DNA sequence: TGGTAAATGTGAAACATTTCAGATAACGAG
DNA sequence: CTCGTTATCTGAAATGTTTCACATTTACCA
C-alpha cells in the first residue's frame, strides 16, 4: 500500500463522481444534487481528506495566507495588534505569516518580497520607522492595510490611533496639575508617530503659553534602553523638568529606572506620563499614568478592512483613526504653581 | 500585453535554456555551466522573477512554512519564544504561520489540522494546558518540537525550562529569608508546568520541614486576573501567609494588585516570588523577585532542533531542559524567624 | 581522427487543485 | 416520439514548480 497523499481524485473515485463534482462540493460554487453531495462528503470523511492549500493557492493565484509584517513581536504593544488581527482573520479562514523587521527597512522589504512568493491574499503591515515600502506596495496591486503608522501620502486603507490628540491630553494633564517645566522624550522624528506625538505635546504647551527649552526635547527610540538614556540626559539638567511626557510606555519605563537610579522620586521630583497604556502600567512603581491606545481593536479593524478589500478590490479607501484615552494613575502629582500660567482666558485667581 | 505572472518558462525562454536548467540554477542542485548560470541569473533580474513558493511546496510535498501553535501571543512570555524561533528559522528560509489556541485543545487540534493543508516543513508547538494533540502528531509523521510543556510520555524533541528546580530555588529563597508560613498559587495542575512548579515548592518545604496547610495551596490559571482572585483568597486567611510563591509573573502581578487593594504592604506584610522574570518585573512596585526563564533561548533551541529534524527525520530525539535562575529584587524581605527551623542538619545557631 | 567517459542540458511528467466548455440526463411541450 | 430547455456532471487544461531518464556536448586519449 503506497504511502501517497490523498487527492481530489481519490475522493472522486470512492464517491463515484468526477473530480469536478468533488471540487463543487468542497467550494459550494455550483449546485450539486443532494445524493451526490452526500456521497462525496461521506467519502471525504471515510478517507479523512482535506484539500491541499498549496495546490489551491497555486491554481487560484491566491492563497488564504495573510502576510503580517511588524517591527518586533517582543515589543509589548504589538502582540495585541496581532491577536486582534488573527481573531478576525481566522473567522474568514485566513492564516497569518508573521515577520519581524526590527524596524529595518531592508528586512521589511525582504520580508515583503519573500511573502509574495506565497501568493498571500493580502498584507497587514506595521511599517518600520523609515519604511521605504510604499512604492513596492502600490505597484504590487494586492490588498494591503497599514497599521499604527502609514507611509507619507499613503492613499489606501489604514488604521491608527489618534496620536496627536492623545499626546495633547497627556501634556495637558501635566499642565493642569501645575507643571511648567515640561520635557518630552520623543520617538524617532523620522516616524510619523514620533512627530504626531511631539506635535500634540507642542500644541498643549503653546496653548498654555509655555516655552519649551530645546534641551528639554530629547529624541529616542521607542525602547526602554533608549528611553533610559534620554531620561538620564534630561534629569541631569538643572533646573530639572518637573514633568516628562514619554512618547511611549517603554520610554517611560526607562525613565522610571533612570529616576530611581538618580535617587529621584516619582512623582514628587519628576512626574511622568507615558503612551500606550501597556499592561505593566498599573504595576509600575509608581503606577504609570498613560495614554491608552486600543491595540487589540486596531488589529481587529485592520483585519476587517483587509477582508473587505479582498472581497472587493476597488472600494474606497478607509483611513481609520481610533480614539485614545488618558488613564490617570500615580506617576503625576500636583505641584504648587511656580509662576502662574500666563493667562490667555480670564485669570481665575481662585484663593487656595 | 497580458498581465500574467512570470514562471520558470519565461526565464528559460529569455535565457535560452530549458526550464530544468533554470531550476538547477535556482536550487544549485546540479552543476550548471557558468555561462548559462549567468544568463539565467541575468534573465531573473531583468524580469524580476522569484520562484512561486506554492508551486514548489506542492511539487515537493513540503513547503518552507513552519506551523507555530501557541496559547496566546498576548501573554508576555510567548513573544520572546516566537521571536527566538523566528530568528533561527529565518536563517534557514523558513517562515512562521502563527496560531493562538487560548489553551483550548479544540482550537489546537483545529489549528494543527488546518496548518497541515499547507504541507509545512514542521511544527513548533507550545501545547495548551490539557492538550490532546499528541496522538495526531505521532500519526502525522512530520517534524514537531514541543516547547515549554510537552504531552505526557512524549518521545520526540522538546525544549523546556527547569521548572522544578526554579521553583525550588524560589521557595528556598523565601525560607532562607525567614518565611515559614508559605503559600503557593499554582498554575493549572492538569498541566505539567503547573505540577512541576508545585513539586519544586513542595520539595523545598519538605526539606525545611515545613508543613503547608492545604488552604495555602491555591490553584489558578496562568493569568493576572486568576492570580488576583487566588491571592484574595489567600490573604483573607488568618494567620496570613508571609510569603507567596506565584507560579508565574502574571499571577504575581495579580497578587501584587490584590495586596495593594487590601492595604497590605509588599514585602513587609507579604513577600512574593514570581516565575518567568518578565520584563515588567523590574518595574513593579515593589520590584518583583522572580525566576528567570530563558524564553528567547527556548525558542531558538526549539527551532534548531526542528531544523535538524527536518534535515534528518530519523535522528535520536533530544529533550532539552534549560536552566532557570533566580533574580532577587525587593518583593521579598527578611523577617524575624517566628519559630526556628526544625533543624535537620546541625543547628547553626548563629547569633543574630 | 575517432572513440569513450564524464559533464551538462533537456523537457515530459507529476504534484493537487479549479475552471469551463461541452456532454448527458430529465422533463415538458407540441 | 422528437425537440428544446434546464439542470447537473464530466474531465482536459492550466497553475508553476522539481525531477529524472535521456540526449547532447565536451574533454581526453590513443
Short mmCIF file of C-alpha atoms in Angstrom, two decimals, chain A residues 94-318:
data_model
loop_
_atom_site.label_atom_id
_atom_site.label_comp_id
_atom_site.label_asym_id
_atom_site.label_seq_id
_atom_site.Cartn_x
_atom_site.Cartn_y
_atom_site.Cartn_z
CA UNK A 94 -7.18 33.18 6.79
CA UNK A 95 -3.89 32.39 8.45
CA UNK A 96 -1.12 34.78 9.36
CA UNK A 97 2.52 34.53 8.38
CA UNK A 98 4.37 36.69 10.82
CA UNK A 99 7.59 38.59 10.09
CA UNK A 100 9.62 40.84 12.35
CA UNK A 101 11.61 43.65 10.81
CA UNK A 102 13.35 45.18 13.83
CA UNK A 103 12.48 48.47 12.22
CA UNK A 104 14.95 47.77 9.47
CA UNK A 105 13.57 48.84 6.14
CA UNK A 106 15.83 46.33 4.45
CA UNK A 107 14.38 43.45 6.41
CA UNK A 108 10.96 44.86 5.73
CA UNK A 109 11.47 44.88 2.01
CA UNK A 110 12.94 41.42 2.17
CA UNK A 111 10.04 40.08 4.15
CA UNK A 112 7.54 41.59 1.78
CA UNK A 113 9.26 40.19 -1.24
CA UNK A 114 9.57 36.78 0.40
CA UNK A 115 5.98 36.65 1.44
CA UNK A 116 4.80 37.49 -2.02
CA UNK A 117 6.00 34.14 -3.19
CA UNK A 118 3.17 32.58 -1.23
CA UNK A 119 0.58 34.48 -3.17
CA UNK A 120 -0.97 35.79 0.02
CA UNK A 121 -4.48 37.17 -0.09
CA UNK A 122 -3.20 40.39 1.41
CA UNK A 123 -0.89 42.14 3.82
CA UNK A 124 -1.15 43.75 7.22
CA UNK A 125 1.80 46.00 7.81
CA UNK A 126 3.08 47.97 10.74
CA UNK A 127 5.83 49.74 8.85
CA UNK A 128 9.30 50.26 10.20
CA UNK A 129 10.34 53.71 11.29
CA UNK A 130 11.72 54.80 7.97
CA UNK A 131 9.98 52.36 5.75
CA UNK A 132 10.55 52.62 2.04
CA UNK A 133 7.99 50.01 1.25
CA UNK A 134 5.28 52.15 -0.20
CA UNK A 135 6.35 52.13 -3.87
CA UNK A 136 6.63 48.35 -3.85
CA UNK A 137 3.18 48.07 -2.36
CA UNK A 138 1.34 50.29 -4.76
CA UNK A 139 2.98 48.59 -7.66
CA UNK A 140 2.05 45.18 -6.29
CA UNK A 141 -1.67 45.77 -6.55
CA UNK A 142 -2.86 43.48 -3.81
CA UNK A 143 -4.78 44.30 -0.63
CA UNK A 144 -2.64 45.98 2.00
CA UNK A 145 -3.69 47.69 5.20
CA UNK A 146 -1.24 49.74 7.21
CA UNK A 147 -1.49 49.78 10.97
CA UNK A 148 -0.27 52.21 13.57
CA UNK A 149 1.80 54.22 11.15
CA UNK A 150 1.50 54.66 7.42
CA UNK A 151 3.81 55.93 4.75
CA UNK A 152 3.61 59.60 3.87
CA UNK A 153 0.76 60.23 1.44
CA UNK A 154 -0.47 56.66 1.53
CA UNK A 155 -3.82 56.59 -0.21
CA UNK A 156 -5.03 53.13 0.76
CA UNK A 157 -6.55 51.67 3.91
CA UNK A 158 -5.01 52.32 7.28
CA UNK A 159 -5.77 52.14 10.97
CA UNK A 160 -4.05 54.23 13.56
CA UNK A 161 -4.62 55.82 16.93
CA UNK A 162 -5.12 59.49 17.46
CA UNK A 163 -1.56 60.20 18.47
CA UNK A 164 -1.74 63.94 18.32
CA UNK A 165 -4.80 64.20 20.49
CA UNK A 166 -3.53 61.59 22.94
CA UNK A 167 -0.30 63.47 23.46
CA UNK A 168 -2.18 66.68 23.79
CA UNK A 169 -4.28 65.19 26.57
CA UNK A 170 -1.24 63.77 28.29
CA UNK A 171 0.56 67.07 28.22
CA UNK A 172 -2.50 68.98 29.26
CA UNK A 173 -2.77 66.68 32.22
CA UNK A 174 0.68 67.69 33.37
CA UNK A 175 -0.03 71.34 32.84
CA UNK A 176 -3.29 71.25 34.71
CA UNK A 177 -1.51 69.66 37.62
CA UNK A 178 0.69 72.68 37.80
CA UNK A 179 3.73 71.53 35.91
CA UNK A 180 5.52 74.23 33.96
CA UNK A 181 8.98 72.89 33.23
CA UNK A 182 7.89 70.21 30.84
CA UNK A 183 10.09 67.90 28.86
CA UNK A 184 9.36 65.35 26.19
CA UNK A 185 11.21 62.27 25.15
CA UNK A 186 10.11 61.83 21.59
CA UNK A 187 10.24 58.76 19.45
CA UNK A 188 12.27 58.88 16.26
CA UNK A 189 11.21 62.04 14.47
CA UNK A 190 11.56 60.34 11.12
CA UNK A 191 8.48 58.34 12.04
CA UNK A 192 5.02 59.76 11.70
CA UNK A 193 4.16 58.56 15.19
CA UNK A 194 7.11 60.31 16.70
CA UNK A 195 6.11 63.55 15.00
CA UNK A 196 2.45 63.34 15.82
CA UNK A 197 3.11 62.78 19.48
CA UNK A 198 5.55 65.63 19.57
CA UNK A 199 3.04 67.82 17.85
CA UNK A 200 0.31 67.09 20.40
CA UNK A 201 2.77 67.96 23.13
CA UNK A 202 3.67 71.21 21.42
CA UNK A 203 0.07 72.16 20.87
CA UNK A 204 -0.69 71.79 24.56
CA UNK A 205 2.40 73.77 25.51
CA UNK A 206 1.67 76.55 23.10
CA UNK A 207 -1.91 76.70 24.23
CA UNK A 208 -0.70 77.16 27.78
CA UNK A 209 1.84 79.71 26.69
CA UNK A 210 4.74 77.54 27.75
CA UNK A 211 8.09 77.93 26.09
CA UNK A 212 9.94 74.61 25.90
CA UNK A 213 13.68 74.76 26.04
CA UNK A 214 15.18 72.84 23.20
CA UNK A 215 17.27 70.67 25.55
CA UNK A 216 14.01 69.55 27.09
CA UNK A 217 13.12 67.80 23.88
CA UNK A 218 15.09 64.59 23.61
CA UNK A 219 14.76 62.16 20.75
CA UNK A 220 14.90 58.45 21.47
CA UNK A 221 13.97 55.11 20.01
CA UNK A 222 10.74 53.56 21.21
CA UNK A 223 12.66 51.26 23.53
CA UNK A 224 13.30 51.09 27.21
CA UNK A 225 17.04 51.37 26.94
CA UNK A 226 16.90 54.31 24.65
CA UNK A 227 14.34 55.97 26.91
CA UNK A 228 16.60 55.36 29.85
CA UNK A 229 19.48 57.21 28.20
CA UNK A 230 17.35 60.12 27.14
CA UNK A 231 15.92 60.38 30.63
CA UNK A 232 19.39 60.44 32.13
CA UNK A 233 20.22 63.41 29.98
CA UNK A 234 17.07 65.13 30.95
CA UNK A 235 17.35 64.75 34.69
CA UNK A 236 20.94 65.86 34.76
CA UNK A 237 19.88 69.30 33.62
CA UNK A 238 19.25 72.00 36.17
CA UNK A 239 16.72 73.21 36.76
CA UNK A 240 15.22 69.84 36.10
CA UNK A 241 11.93 69.37 34.33
CA UNK A 242 9.17 68.57 36.75
CA UNK A 243 7.10 66.70 34.23
CA UNK A 244 8.16 64.40 31.42
CA UNK A 245 5.98 63.18 28.64
CA UNK A 246 7.44 59.90 27.42
CA UNK A 247 6.32 59.08 23.92
CA UNK A 248 5.61 55.52 24.81
CA UNK A 249 5.49 53.31 27.86
CA UNK A 250 8.80 51.65 27.17
CA UNK A 251 10.45 55.03 27.21
CA UNK A 252 8.51 55.80 30.36
CA UNK A 253 9.78 52.59 31.90
CA UNK A 254 13.34 53.57 31.07
CA UNK A 255 12.67 56.95 32.59
CA UNK A 256 11.35 55.40 35.75
CA UNK A 257 14.53 53.41 36.07
CA UNK A 258 16.74 56.40 35.41
CA UNK A 259 14.87 58.32 38.06
CA UNK A 260 15.24 55.58 40.58
CA UNK A 261 18.94 55.28 39.89
CA UNK A 262 19.39 59.01 40.33
CA UNK A 263 17.64 58.85 43.65
CA UNK A 264 14.80 61.00 42.44
CA UNK A 265 11.25 60.35 43.47
CA UNK A 266 8.46 59.95 41.03
CA UNK A 267 6.06 61.76 41.00
CA UNK A 268 7.27 64.25 43.63
CA UNK A 269 10.50 65.19 41.92
CA UNK A 270 9.57 64.31 38.39
CA UNK A 271 6.16 63.33 37.11
CA UNK A 272 5.75 61.09 34.10
CA UNK A 273 3.08 60.37 31.56
CA UNK A 274 3.51 57.54 29.12
CA UNK A 275 1.76 56.44 25.97
CA UNK A 276 0.26 53.04 25.07
CA UNK A 277 -1.05 52.02 28.47
CA UNK A 278 0.67 48.67 28.33
CA UNK A 279 -0.38 46.08 30.85
CA UNK A 280 2.50 46.81 33.13
CA UNK A 281 1.44 50.43 33.58
CA UNK A 282 -0.66 49.59 36.59
CA UNK A 283 2.11 47.60 38.16
CA UNK A 284 4.99 50.00 37.98
CA UNK A 285 6.38 51.89 40.90
CA UNK A 286 4.60 54.26 40.88
CA UNK A 287 1.69 53.27 38.69
CA UNK A 288 2.16 54.89 35.36
CA UNK A 289 -0.28 57.43 34.02
CA UNK A 290 -0.50 56.69 30.34
CA UNK A 291 -2.47 57.31 27.19
CA UNK A 292 -4.39 54.22 26.29
CA UNK A 293 -4.18 53.06 22.72
CA UNK A 294 -6.66 50.38 21.61
CA UNK A 295 -4.10 47.95 20.25
CA UNK A 296 -6.37 44.93 20.03
CA UNK A 297 -9.05 46.98 18.34
CA UNK A 298 -6.55 48.32 15.88
CA UNK A 299 -5.66 44.81 14.86
CA UNK A 300 -9.30 43.89 14.52
CA UNK A 301 -10.22 46.93 12.48
CA UNK A 302 -7.27 46.47 10.18
CA UNK A 303 -8.20 42.86 9.57
CA UNK A 304 -11.77 43.85 8.80
CA UNK A 305 -10.65 46.44 6.32
CA UNK A 306 -8.37 43.90 4.73
CA UNK A 307 -11.15 41.37 4.40
CA UNK A 308 -13.38 43.94 2.76
CA UNK A 309 -10.69 44.86 0.30
CA UNK A 310 -10.01 41.24 -0.51
CA UNK A 311 -13.67 40.82 -1.29
CA UNK A 312 -13.77 43.93 -3.40
CA UNK A 313 -10.52 45.44 -4.50
CA UNK A 314 -11.84 48.66 -5.92
CA UNK A 315 -13.68 50.08 -2.97
CA UNK A 316 -13.00 53.49 -1.48
CA UNK A 317 -10.08 53.52 0.91
CA UNK A 318 -10.73 53.93 4.62
#
